[in-house]
C-alpha positions in Angstrom: -10.6 -15.8 -33.9 -11.9 -17.5 -30.8 -11.5 -14.3 -28.7 -13.6 -12.3 -31.2 -16.4 -14.9 -31.1 -16.6 -14.9 -27.3 -17.0 -11.2 -27.3 -20.0 -11.3 -29.6 -22.5 -12.2 -26.9 -21.1 -9.5 -24.7 -21.4 -6.9 -27.5 -25.0 -7.9 -28.3 -25.9 -7.7 -24.6 -24.3 -4.3 -24.4 -26.5 -3.1 -27.3 -29.7 -4.5 -25.9 -29.3 -4.1 -22.2 -30.5 -0.4 -22.2 -33.6 -1.4 -24.1 -34.4 -4.3 -21.8 -34.0 -2.1 -18.7 -36.2 0.7 -20.0 -39.5 -1.1 -19.7 -42.4 0.9 -18.4 -43.9 0.0 -15.1 -47.1 -2.1 -15.2 -50.2 -0.1 -15.8 -52.8 0.5 -13.1 -55.8 -1.9 -13.1 -58.7 -1.0 -15.2 -61.8 0.6 -13.7 -64.2 -1.7 -11.9 -66.5 -2.2 -14.9 -64.3 -2.4 -18.0 -65.9 -2.2 -21.4 -66.1 -5.3 -23.5 -63.2 -3.9 -25.6 -60.9 -3.6 -22.7 -61.7 -7.1 -21.4 -61.2 -8.7 -24.8 -58.0 -6.8 -25.5 -56.3 -8.1 -22.4 -57.2 -11.7 -23.3 -56.5 -11.5 -27.1 -52.9 -11.7 -28.5 -51.6 -8.8 -30.7 -53.2 -8.8 -34.1 -51.2 -9.1 -37.3 -53.9 -8.1 -39.8 -53.5 -4.8 -41.6 -55.2 -1.9 -39.7 -58.5 -0.5 -40.7 -58.1 2.8 -42.4 -59.2 5.7 -40.2 -62.0 7.8 -41.7 -60.2 11.1 -40.9 -56.7 11.5 -42.2 -54.0 12.3 -39.6 -53.0 15.9 -39.5 -49.8 17.5 -38.3 -51.5 18.2 -35.0 -52.5 14.5 -34.6 -49.3 12.9 -35.9 -47.5 13.9 -32.7 -48.7 11.2 -30.4 -50.9 12.5 -27.6 -50.2 11.0 -24.2 -53.8 11.2 -23.0 -57.1 11.5 -24.9 -60.8 11.3 -24.2 -63.2 9.6 -26.7 -66.8 8.9 -27.1 -67.9 6.1 -29.3 -70.9 4.2 -30.7 -70.4 0.5 -31.1 -72.5 -1.1 -33.8 -72.3 -4.8 -33.5 -74.0 -7.9 -34.7 -75.2 -11.3 -33.4 -72.7 -13.1 -31.3 -70.0 -10.4 -31.0 -70.7 -8.8 -27.6 -70.9 -11.2 -24.7 -74.1 -10.7 -22.6 -75.9 -8.7 -25.3 -78.8 -10.0 -27.3 -77.9 -8.4 -30.6 -80.0 -9.8 -33.5 -78.8 -7.8 -36.5 -76.6 -9.6 -39.1 -73.1 -8.5 -40.0 -74.4 -6.9 -43.2 -77.2 -5.0 -41.3 -74.6 -3.8 -38.8 -72.3 -2.6 -41.6 -75.1 -0.7 -43.2 -76.3 0.9 -39.9 -72.7 1.8 -39.0 -72.2 3.6 -42.3 -75.5 5.5 -41.9 -74.8 6.5 -38.3 -71.2 7.5 -39.2 -72.6 9.8 -42.0 -75.1 11.4 -39.7 -72.4 12.0 -37.1 -70.1 13.6 -39.7 -72.9 15.9 -40.8 -73.1 17.3 -37.2 -76.0 15.4 -35.7 -75.9 15.4 -31.9 -73.4 12.7 -31.0 -74.8 12.1 -27.5 -78.2 11.4 -29.0 -76.7 9.0 -31.6 -74.9 7.1 -28.7 -78.0 6.8 -26.7 -80.0 5.5 -29.7 -77.5 3.2 -31.4 -74.7 2.0 -29.2 -74.3 -1.7 -28.3 -71.9 -0.6 -25.5 -72.9 1.4 -22.4 -74.0 5.0 -22.9 -72.5 7.6 -22.8 -69.6 5.6 -24.3 -66.9 7.9 -23.0 -63.4 6.5 -22.4 -60.2 8.2 -21.3 -57.1 6.6 -22.8 -53.4 6.8 -22.0 -51.2 6.1 -25.0 -48.8 3.1 -25.2 -45.9 3.5 -22.8 -47.8 6.1 -20.7 -49.0 5.1 -17.3 -52.8 5.6 -17.1 -54.4 7.6 -14.3 -57.1 6.0 -12.2 -59.9 7.0 -14.6 -58.1 5.9 -17.8 -57.6 2.8 -19.8 -54.3 1.9 -21.3 -54.5 2.0 -25.1 -52.9 -1.4 -25.1 -55.9 -2.8 -23.2 -58.4 -1.8 -25.8 -59.0 -3.4 -29.2 -56.2 -2.2 -31.6 -58.5 -0.4 -34.1 -60.1 1.6 -31.3 -56.8 3.2 -30.3 -55.5 3.5 -33.8 -58.5 5.6 -34.9 -58.9 7.4 -31.6 -55.3 8.6 -31.5 -55.3 9.6 -35.2 -58.1 12.1 -34.6 -57.8 15.7 -33.6 -60.2 16.9 -30.9 -63.7 17.3 -32.4 -63.0 14.9 -35.3 -65.0 11.8 -36.0 -63.7 8.5 -37.4 -64.7 4.9 -37.7 -62.9 1.7 -36.9 -64.2 -0.9 -39.3 -65.1 -4.4 -38.1 -62.1 -6.7 -38.3 -62.0 -10.0 -36.5 -58.6 -9.3 -35.1 -58.4 -5.5 -34.8 -62.0 -4.6 -34.0 -63.8 -7.9 -33.1 -66.9 -6.4 -31.5 -68.1 -4.5 -34.6 -67.8 -1.0 -36.0 -66.7 1.8 -33.6 -67.8 5.3 -34.6 -65.4 7.5 -32.5 -65.4 11.1 -31.7 -62.4 12.6 -30.0 -63.5 14.9 -27.2 -60.1 16.0 -25.8 
């Protein structure tokens, strides 16, 4: 009986050692001027709330996880949510505006123009992302460094599709992200 017990830790170690030794190398540093999403995601712990439902359903083409994508987004925020920005709209005003801009984008209005007019981030709002476990290139952000809902929606879209990450204090703390997958 004693011999079997002493083998238990060795058996557990044998099962988990391959998993422990297969960690990915640390990702390269973010570009010199990271977005507020990237900065906050590195400081915030992983969220436990339920994810916001993406606006566009995942298709067979998008369910196979892409390694690298390029997105453009419009951030619609409200007072106190983006450091360094003097945003005066209320949360309810931001929700209404996000829904209006999202509908306009889905109907085919020029996304670049919508970004320039409405984003509370920097225009043109284009970000290249490497998926979790994929080493980002010099011009990419790791998905894990962005707010969770941004990557969840972005990686669920096919190129050309538009979706929205709803405001959630843990998963999308800066506001609503209207996201168009470019590549």
